Each structure stands twice: as C-alpha cells, then as structure tokens.
Backbone as a printed PyTorch tensor [residue, N CA C, xyz], in Angstrom:
tensor([[[ 12.6570,  33.7610, 178.3870],
         [ 11.4210,  34.4060, 178.7220],
         [ 10.9690,  35.2390, 177.5440]],

        [[  9.7060,  35.2500, 177.3370],
         [  9.1150,  36.0220, 176.2650],
         [  8.2210,  37.0850, 176.8730]],

        [[  8.4530,  38.3200, 176.5050],
         [  7.5470,  39.3890, 176.9000],
         [  6.6620,  39.6340, 175.6980]],

        [[  5.3920,  39.4850, 175.8800],
         [  4.4560,  39.5960, 174.7750],
         [  3.9310,  41.0120, 174.7140]],

        [[  4.0160,  41.5910, 173.5480],
         [  3.4810,  42.9190, 173.3110],
         [  2.1030,  42.7390, 172.7200]],

        [[  1.1030,  42.8660, 173.5540],
         [ -0.2570,  42.6250, 173.1120],
         [ -1.0330,  43.9200, 173.0790]],

        [[ -1.3600,  44.3480, 171.8910],
         [ -2.1900,  45.5310, 171.7570],
         [ -3.6580,  45.1350, 171.6590]],

        [[ -3.9190,  43.8390, 171.6780],
         [ -5.2910,  43.3550, 171.5680],
         [ -6.0750,  43.7270, 172.8110]],

        [[ -7.3420,  44.0770, 172.6460],
         [ -8.1600,  44.4110, 173.8160],
         [ -8.4240,  43.1750, 174.6660]],

        [[ -8.7900,  43.4150, 175.9120],
         [ -9.1540,  42.3240, 176.8090],
         [-10.4160,  41.6830, 176.2630]],

        [[-10.4610,  40.3370, 176.1410],
         [-11.6550,  39.6890, 175.6110],
         [-12.8880,  40.0330, 176.4450]],

        [[-14.0600,  40.1160, 175.7850],
         [-15.2950,  40.4700, 176.4800],
         [-15.5680,  39.5820, 177.6700]],

        [[-15.3160,  38.2770, 177.5320],
         [-15.6170,  37.3590, 178.6240],
         [-14.6970,  37.5500, 179.8160]],

        [[-13.6590,  38.3720, 179.6630],
         [-12.7210,  38.5970, 180.7600],
         [-12.9240,  39.9360, 181.4470]],

        [[-13.9320,  40.6480, 181.0440],
         [-14.1970,  41.9420, 181.6550],
         [-14.6680,  41.7270, 183.0840]],

        [[-14.1610,  42.5360, 184.0410],
         [-14.6230,  42.3830, 185.4130],
         [-16.1450,  42.3780, 185.4790]],

        [[-16.6630,  41.5200, 186.3510],
         [-18.0980,  41.3550, 186.4670],
         [-18.5710,  40.0590, 185.8310]],

        [[-17.6530,  39.3810, 185.1540],
         [-18.0000,  38.0980, 184.5500],
         [-17.1780,  37.0120, 185.2060]],

        [[-17.6180,  35.8170, 185.0810],
         [-16.8950,  34.6700, 185.6300],
         [-16.6860,  33.6720, 184.5130]],

        [[-15.5130,  33.0720, 184.4570],
         [-15.2580,  32.0890, 183.4260],
         [-14.4530,  30.9340, 183.9640]],

        [[-13.1880,  31.1610, 184.1720],
         [-12.2910,  30.0860, 184.5810],
         [-12.3550,  29.9180, 186.0850]],

        [[-12.3830,  28.7030, 186.5450],
         [-12.4540,  28.3750, 187.9670],
         [-11.1600,  27.7140, 188.4190]],

        [[-10.9470,  27.6350, 189.7330],
         [ -9.7330,  26.9960, 190.2380],
         [ -9.5560,  25.6120, 189.6200]],

        [[ -8.3170,  25.2970, 189.2930],
         [ -7.9990,  24.0010, 188.7180],
         [ -8.0260,  24.0140, 187.1990]],

        [[ -8.6360,  25.0340, 186.6040],
         [ -8.6510,  25.1590, 185.1600],
         [ -7.4450,  25.9670, 184.7140]],

        [[ -7.0290,  25.7370, 183.4850],
         [ -5.8810,  26.4430, 182.9370],
         [ -6.1210,  27.9490, 182.9540]],

        [[ -5.1160,  28.7030, 183.3620],
         [ -5.2020,  30.1440, 183.3140],
         [ -5.8850,  30.8010, 184.4940]],

        [[ -6.1130,  30.0830, 185.5550],
         [ -6.7940,  30.6560, 186.7110],
         [ -5.7760,  31.1430, 187.7310]],

        [[ -5.9270,  32.3760, 188.1850],
         [ -5.0870,  32.9090, 189.2570],
         [ -5.8120,  32.6490, 190.5710]],

        [[ -5.1020,  32.0590, 191.5110],
         [ -5.6900,  31.7890, 192.8260],
         [ -5.7150,  33.0920, 193.6260]],

        [[ -6.8790,  33.4280, 194.1780],
         [ -7.0510,  34.6730, 194.9280],
         [ -7.7090,  34.3360, 196.2610]],

        [[ -7.0700,  34.7580, 197.3650],
         [ -7.6480,  34.5110, 198.6830],
         [ -7.1390,  35.5480, 199.6730]],

        [[ -7.7640,  35.5650, 200.8410],
         [ -7.4060,  36.5250, 201.8800],
         [ -7.0920,  35.7750, 203.1610]],

        [[ -6.0500,  36.2410, 203.8740],
         [ -5.7110,  35.6920, 205.1840],
         [ -4.8310,  36.6880, 205.9250]],

        [[ -4.9390,  36.6970, 207.2320],
         [ -4.1020,  37.5330, 208.0940],
         [ -4.0990,  39.0100, 207.7180]],

        [[ -5.2290,  39.5110, 207.2110],
         [ -5.3370,  40.9330, 206.9420],
         [ -4.8140,  41.3910, 205.5940]],

        [[ -4.4390,  40.4690, 204.7170],
         [ -3.9990,  40.8630, 203.3820],
         [ -4.5240,  39.8490, 202.3640]],

        [[ -4.5150,  40.2450, 201.1030],
         [ -4.9550,  39.3690, 200.0180],
         [ -3.7350,  38.8100, 199.3060]],

        [[ -3.9080,  37.6270, 198.7210],
         [ -2.8600,  36.9930, 197.9320],
         [ -3.4240,  36.6450, 196.5620]],

        [[ -2.6640,  36.9540, 195.5300],
         [ -2.9620,  36.4880, 194.1780],
         [ -1.7600,  35.6640, 193.7430]],

        [[ -2.0050,  34.3970, 193.4120],
         [ -0.9410,  33.5270, 192.9150],
         [ -1.2060,  33.2960, 191.4330]],

        [[ -0.3390,  33.8610, 190.5990],
         [ -0.4950,  33.6890, 189.1610],
         [ -0.0410,  32.2800, 188.7730]],

        [[ -0.7080,  31.6700, 187.7930],
         [ -0.4080,  30.2820, 187.4410],
         [  0.9670,  30.1250, 186.7890]],

        [[  1.8460,  29.3050, 187.3830],
         [  3.1670,  29.0610, 186.8050],
         [  3.0530,  28.4350, 185.4190]],

        [[  3.9830,  28.7930, 184.5410],
         [  4.0240,  28.2160, 183.2080],
         [  3.0140,  28.8100, 182.2470]],

        [[  2.2830,  29.8160, 182.6770],
         [  1.2350,  30.4190, 181.8510],
         [  1.6610,  31.7990, 181.3500]],

        [[  1.1010,  32.1760, 180.2160],
         [  1.1610,  33.5570, 179.7600],
         [  0.0050,  34.2580, 180.4620]],

        [[  0.3070,  35.2730, 181.2420],
         [ -0.7330,  35.9820, 181.9880],
         [ -1.3220,  37.0490, 181.0690]],

        [[ -2.5680,  36.8300, 180.6960],
         [ -3.2690,  37.7100, 179.7610],
         [ -4.1120,  38.7290, 180.5210]],

        [[ -4.6670,  39.6540, 179.7960],
         [ -5.5770,  40.6220, 180.3960],
         [ -6.7890,  39.9470, 181.0060]],

        [[ -7.2390,  38.8450, 180.3990],
         [ -8.3870,  38.1080, 180.9250],
         [ -8.0990,  37.4790, 182.2710]],

        [[ -6.9480,  36.8390, 182.3920],
         [ -6.5590,  36.2400, 183.6670],
         [ -6.4230,  37.3310, 184.7240]],

        [[ -5.7750,  38.4370, 184.3510],
         [ -5.5790,  39.5520, 185.2860],
         [ -6.9140,  40.1670, 185.6930]],

        [[ -7.8370,  40.3180, 184.7500],
         [ -9.1370,  40.9350, 185.0590],
         [ -9.9330,  40.0820, 186.0340]],

        [[ -9.9130,  38.7620, 185.8580],
         [-10.6310,  37.8870, 186.7900],
         [-10.0090,  37.9680, 188.1810]],

        [[ -8.6730,  37.9790, 188.2460],
         [ -7.9980,  38.0800, 189.5440],
         [ -8.2940,  39.4280, 190.1970]],

        [[ -8.2730,  40.4970, 189.4070],
         [ -8.5490,  41.8370, 189.9410],
         [ -9.9810,  41.9340, 190.4670]],

        [[-10.9160,  41.3180, 189.7750],
         [-12.3090,  41.3290, 190.2250],
         [-12.4400,  40.6250, 191.5710]],

        [[-11.7960,  39.4750, 191.7090],
         [-11.8670,  38.7410, 192.9710],
         [-11.1660,  39.5170, 194.0880]],

        [[-10.0520,  40.1610, 193.7690],
         [ -9.3590,  40.9840, 194.7590],
         [-10.2630,  42.1260, 195.2260]],

        [[-10.9270,  42.7910, 194.2810],
         [-11.8410,  43.8870, 194.6420],
         [-12.9460,  43.4010, 195.5700]],

        [[-13.4680,  42.1980, 195.3200],
         [-14.5000,  41.6310, 196.1930],
         [-13.9580,  41.3980, 197.6010]],

        [[-12.7160,  40.8990, 197.6960],
         [-12.0990,  40.6650, 199.0070],
         [-11.8770,  41.9770, 199.7570]],

        [[-11.4740,  43.0070, 199.0320],
         [-11.1740,  44.2950, 199.6610],
         [-12.4410,  44.9770, 200.1640]],

        [[-13.5600,  44.6850, 199.5180],
         [-14.7990,  45.3430, 199.9190],
         [-14.6980,  46.8390, 199.7030]],

        [[-15.2440,  47.6320, 200.6400],
         [-15.2310,  49.0780, 200.4550],
         [-13.8900,  49.7280, 200.8370]],

        [[-12.9960,  48.9630, 201.4600],
         [-11.7370,  49.5400, 201.9340],
         [-10.5430,  49.1780, 201.0840]],

        [[ -9.3790,  49.2930, 201.6990],
         [ -8.1150,  48.9930, 201.0500],
         [ -7.4080,  47.9100, 201.8620]],

        [[ -6.7370,  46.9870, 201.1840],
         [ -5.9670,  45.9520, 201.8730],
         [ -4.6460,  45.7320, 201.1470]],

        [[ -3.6170,  45.2780, 201.8770],
         [ -2.3390,  44.9560, 201.2430],
         [ -2.4860,  43.7220, 200.3590]],

        [[ -1.6450,  43.6430, 199.3340],
         [ -1.7000,  42.5490, 198.3670],
         [ -0.3370,  41.9000, 198.2040]],

        [[ -0.3180,  40.5740, 198.2830],
         [  0.8700,  39.7760, 197.9490],
         [  0.5980,  39.1800, 196.5770]],

        [[  1.4140,  39.5300, 195.5800],
         [  1.2530,  39.0430, 194.2140],
         [  2.4150,  38.1080, 193.9010]],

        [[  2.1130,  36.8020, 193.7930],
         [  3.1440,  35.8020, 193.5160],
         [  3.2080,  35.5260, 192.0250]],

        [[  4.4030,  35.7450, 191.4350],
         [  4.5780,  35.5700, 190.0000],
         [  5.5720,  34.4560, 189.6750]],

        [[  5.9590,  33.6630, 190.6450],
         [  6.9730,  32.6270, 190.4650],
         [  6.5880,  31.6680, 189.3410]],

        [[  7.4730,  31.5380, 188.3610],
         [  7.2950,  30.5690, 187.2890],
         [  6.3920,  31.0030, 186.1620]],

        [[  5.8900,  32.2400, 186.1980],
         [  5.0370,  32.7300, 185.1160],
         [  5.8750,  32.8000, 183.8400]],

        [[  5.2840,  32.3690, 182.7250],
         [  6.0290,  32.3850, 181.4670],
         [  6.2290,  33.8060, 180.9520]],

        [[  5.1540,  34.5800, 180.9410],
         [  5.2210,  35.9660, 180.5000],
         [  3.9560,  36.6900, 180.9230]],

        [[  3.9600,  37.9920, 180.6990],
         [  2.8510,  38.8570, 181.0970],
         [  2.5640,  39.7960, 179.9340]],

        [[  1.3100,  39.8710, 179.4910],
         [  0.9760,  40.7470, 178.3680],
         [  0.8340,  42.1870, 178.8400]],

        [[  0.8710,  43.0970, 177.8930],
         [  0.6760,  44.5100, 178.2190],
         [ -0.7170,  44.7460, 178.7910]],

        [[ -1.7000,  44.0150, 178.2890],
         [ -3.0580,  44.2030, 178.8220],
         [ -3.1360,  43.7400, 180.2670]],

        [[ -2.4110,  42.6910, 180.6300],
         [ -2.3740,  42.2460, 182.0320],
         [ -1.6940,  43.3090, 182.8960]],

        [[ -0.6120,  43.8840, 182.3860],
         [  0.0790,  44.9470, 183.1300],
         [ -0.8630,  46.1270, 183.3500]],

        [[ -1.6570,  46.4560, 182.3560],
         [ -2.6130,  47.5650, 182.4950],
         [ -3.6470,  47.2710, 183.5620]],

        [[ -4.1500,  46.0290, 183.5830],
         [ -5.1550,  45.6510, 184.5880],
         [ -4.5610,  45.7440, 185.9800]],

        [[ -3.3870,  45.1440, 186.1830],
         [ -2.7680,  45.1700, 187.5100],
         [ -2.3880,  46.5950, 187.9040]],

        [[ -1.9580,  47.4030, 186.9540],
         [ -1.5850,  48.7850, 187.2400],
         [ -2.7640,  49.6690, 187.6010]],

        [[ -3.9650,  49.2540, 187.2140],
         [ -5.1630,  50.0400, 187.5000],
         [ -5.7960,  49.6660, 188.8350]],

        [[ -5.2500,  48.6740, 189.5190],
         [ -5.8140,  48.2470, 190.8140],
         [ -5.7620,  49.4110, 191.7880]],

        [[ -6.9000,  49.7550, 192.3530],
         [ -6.9750,  50.9140, 193.2350],
         [ -7.3640,  50.5620, 194.6630]],

        [[ -7.5840,  49.2910, 194.9730],
         [ -8.0030,  48.9060, 196.3270],
         [ -6.8490,  48.3470, 197.1590]],

        [[ -5.6590,  48.3210, 196.6040],
         [ -4.4990,  47.8270, 197.3450],
         [ -3.8670,  48.9750, 198.1160]],

        [[ -3.5890,  48.7370, 199.3960],
         [ -2.9040,  49.7510, 200.1990],
         [ -1.3850,  49.6330, 200.0480]],

        [[ -0.9220,  48.4440, 199.6470],
         [  0.4930,  48.1810, 199.3660],
         [  0.5400,  46.8860, 198.5640]],

        [[  1.5500,  46.7480, 197.6920],
         [  1.6880,  45.5320, 196.8870],
         [  3.1170,  45.0160, 197.0080]],

        [[  3.2360,  43.7480, 197.4210],
         [  4.5190,  43.0580, 197.4410],
         [  4.4760,  42.0140, 196.3300]],

        [[  5.3590,  42.1560, 195.3480],
         [  5.4520,  41.2120, 194.2330],
         [  6.5730,  40.2340, 194.5670]],

        [[  6.2620,  38.9200, 194.5000],
         [  7.2390,  37.9010, 194.8740],
         [  7.5420,  36.9960, 193.6860]],

        [[  8.8230,  36.8020, 193.4500],
         [  9.3040,  35.8560, 192.4510],
         [ 10.6300,  35.3070, 192.9280]],

        [[ 11.0080,  34.1400, 192.4360],
         [ 12.2200,  33.5180, 192.9740],
         [ 13.3680,  33.4200, 191.9730]],

        [[ 13.1050,  33.6560, 190.6970],
         [ 14.1690,  33.5050, 189.7010],
         [ 14.4990,  34.8440, 189.0460]],

        [[ 15.5680,  34.8470, 188.2620],
         [ 15.9250,  36.0530, 187.5140],
         [ 14.8530,  36.3780, 186.4690]],

        [[ 14.2400,  35.3490, 185.9030],
         [ 13.1520,  35.5630, 184.9410],
         [ 11.9790,  36.2400, 185.6440]],

        [[ 11.6560,  35.7890, 186.8590],
         [ 10.5880,  36.4220, 187.6310],
         [ 10.8930,  37.8990, 187.8520]],

        [[ 12.1600,  38.2020, 188.1280],
         [ 12.5580,  39.6010, 188.3610],
         [ 12.3420,  40.4340, 187.0920]],

        [[ 12.6680,  39.8700, 185.9370],
         [ 12.4690,  40.5890, 184.6730],
         [ 10.9770,  40.8300, 184.4460]],

        [[ 10.1550,  39.8180, 184.6940],
         [  8.7040,  39.9670, 184.5360],
         [  8.1800,  41.0190, 185.5140]],

        [[  8.6800,  41.0090, 186.7440],
         [  8.2640,  42.0140, 187.7350],
         [  8.6580,  43.4160, 187.2770]],

        [[  9.8450,  43.5600, 186.7080],
         [ 10.2660,  44.8750, 186.2030],
         [  9.3320,  45.3550, 185.0970]],

        [[  8.9110,  44.4370, 184.2290],
         [  7.9520,  44.7880, 183.1880],
         [  6.6180,  45.1820, 183.8220]],

        [[  6.1620,  44.3900, 184.7850],
         [  4.8920,  44.6480, 185.4700],
         [  4.9060,  46.0140, 186.1500]],

        [[  5.9870,  46.3130, 186.8320],
         [  6.0820,  47.5550, 187.6010],
         [  6.5650,  48.7320, 186.7660]],

        [[  6.9130,  48.4790, 185.5070],
         [  7.4580,  49.5250, 184.6480],
         [  6.4320,  50.3710, 183.9390]],

        [[  5.1620,  50.1470, 184.2110],
         [  4.1060,  50.9490, 183.5820],
         [  3.9450,  52.2670, 184.3120]],

        [[  2.7120,  52.6890, 184.4630],
         [  2.4300,  53.9170, 185.1980],
         [  2.8640,  53.7660, 186.6490]],

        [[  3.0760,  54.8840, 187.3050],
         [  3.4470,  54.8360, 188.7150],
         [  2.3480,  54.1460, 189.5110]],

        [[  2.7140,  53.1950, 190.3600],
         [  1.6940,  52.5120, 191.1500],
         [  0.9980,  53.4770, 192.1060]],

        [[ -0.2940,  53.2300, 192.3760],
         [ -1.0490,  54.1270, 193.2470],
         [ -0.7540,  53.9140, 194.7360]],

        [[  0.0980,  52.9410, 195.0590],
         [  0.4160,  52.6370, 196.4540],
         [  1.8610,  52.1280, 196.5190]],

        [[  2.4300,  52.0270, 197.7230],
         [  3.7910,  51.4820, 197.8300],
         [  3.8510,  50.0780, 197.2270]],

        [[  4.8440,  49.8460, 196.3690],
         [  4.9830,  48.5750, 195.6660],
         [  6.4530,  48.1880, 195.6220]],

        [[  6.7400,  46.9260, 195.9760],
         [  8.1300,  46.4460, 195.9620],
         [  8.1940,  45.0120, 195.4730]],

        [[  9.3380,  44.6550, 194.9020],
         [  9.6150,  43.2850, 194.4760],
         [ 10.4650,  42.6040, 195.5440]],

        [[ 10.1580,  41.3300, 195.8090],
         [ 10.9100,  40.5280, 196.7740],
         [ 11.2110,  39.1630, 196.1750]],

        [[ 12.3760,  38.6310, 196.5020],
         [ 12.7030,  37.2600, 196.0840],
         [ 12.4230,  36.2770, 197.2170]],

        [[ 11.9540,  36.7810, 198.3380],
         [ 11.6220,  35.9550, 199.4980],
         [ 10.2020,  36.2760, 199.9590]],

        [[  9.3700,  35.2490, 200.0460],
         [  7.9940,  35.4540, 200.4960],
         [  7.9580,  35.9580, 201.9330]],

        [[  8.8370,  35.4390, 202.7850],
         [  8.8310,  35.8720, 204.1810],
         [  9.1830,  37.3570, 204.3060]],

        [[ 10.1430,  37.8430, 203.5120],
         [ 10.4760,  39.2670, 203.5290],
         [  9.3070,  40.1040, 203.0100]],

        [[  8.6310,  39.5960, 201.9840],
         [  7.4680,  40.3010, 201.4410],
         [  6.3670,  40.4080, 202.4930]],

        [[  6.1230,  39.3270, 203.2160],
         [  5.0830,  39.3330, 204.2420],
         [  5.4380,  40.2880, 205.3790]],

        [[  6.7040,  40.3120, 205.7700],
         [  7.1460,  41.2400, 206.8140],
         [  6.9190,  42.6820, 206.3760]],

        [[  7.2550,  42.9880, 205.1190],
         [  7.0550,  44.3290, 204.5850],
         [  5.5700,  44.6820, 204.5550]],

        [[  4.7190,  43.7310, 204.1080],
         [  3.2710,  43.9970, 204.0710],
         [  2.7190,  44.2360, 205.4740]],

        [[  3.1720,  43.4330, 206.4330],
         [  2.7130,  43.6050, 207.8170],
         [  3.0800,  44.9880, 208.3280]],

        [[  4.2420,  45.5060, 207.9470],
         [  4.6440,  46.8390, 208.3900],
         [  3.7560,  47.9220, 207.7630]],

        [[  3.0900,  47.5910, 206.6750],
         [  2.2120,  48.5410, 205.9810],
         [  0.7760,  48.5080, 206.5360]],

        [[  0.4640,  47.5350, 207.3850],
         [ -0.8960,  47.4210, 207.9120],
         [ -1.0400,  48.0770, 209.2640]],

        [[  0.0320,  48.5660, 209.8420],
         [ -0.0050,  49.1420, 211.1840],
         [ -0.2350,  50.6250, 211.1480]]])
C-alpha cells in the first residue's frame, strides 16, 4: 500500500459545486441513500484524491439536505488516500455518525490514515464487517 503525501491543492474542477466524473467512469465514488443513512463507496483499486473526495462530499451534502444523517463509508480495495482527500472527508459536517468499512489489513491502515487527522466532528468507527457497521449506525439514528 502506498500512502501518498499530497500537498497539491484540490483541482479547480473538483471543487464542490462542480460536476465532472459520473458513475461508471474512473475515479467516481458511488453515493446513495437508503434506510435513513447515506453510503459512499470509494472505487477499489483507485488512489482517492481530493477531487474524488470533493465530488462524493458534495453529493453526500445534497442527500443530507438541511439536516444530519449517518454515513457508511466503504473503503474496501482502495489503493491509497491522499492528504487532500483526508482533509475533505475530515471537514464533512453533515454526518451524524460515520462507520468506515474495510475488509483487509491494508484497508485498516488506510482507515487509520483517514481517521488520523483532526478529531472527527461526530462519532466515527472502523469496522471490518458491513453488517456490524450497519448495526452501529442504526443505533446512532434512534
């Protein structure tokens, strides 16, 4: 696994409020809502950049609307995560709780990097089981 130290700014085309990559294209994070929480599935085999994170964060903000909702963030198989992506995810303020899911030891290392920035603004935990993550998120919605 490679952890990329990127001091480069987020590209202009990736600033929230813009649209670029669509589902099925390289580098697109799938974002959707169901059962009272949002899910972001980061693309396996990809380096998650600030641009990818910014587009996912923008879509998450749209799903959350004026309120707060729990977030399931799936990182299984991600190659690496840049510092700018960590900054974008760390700045998310519409999540009431975040469950990060990965299945391998590499995923756990990436999650530690992701969660190792500033203190998260809401309860945040790493899970190696999606079902355990969903149970934890459900307990946060009551």
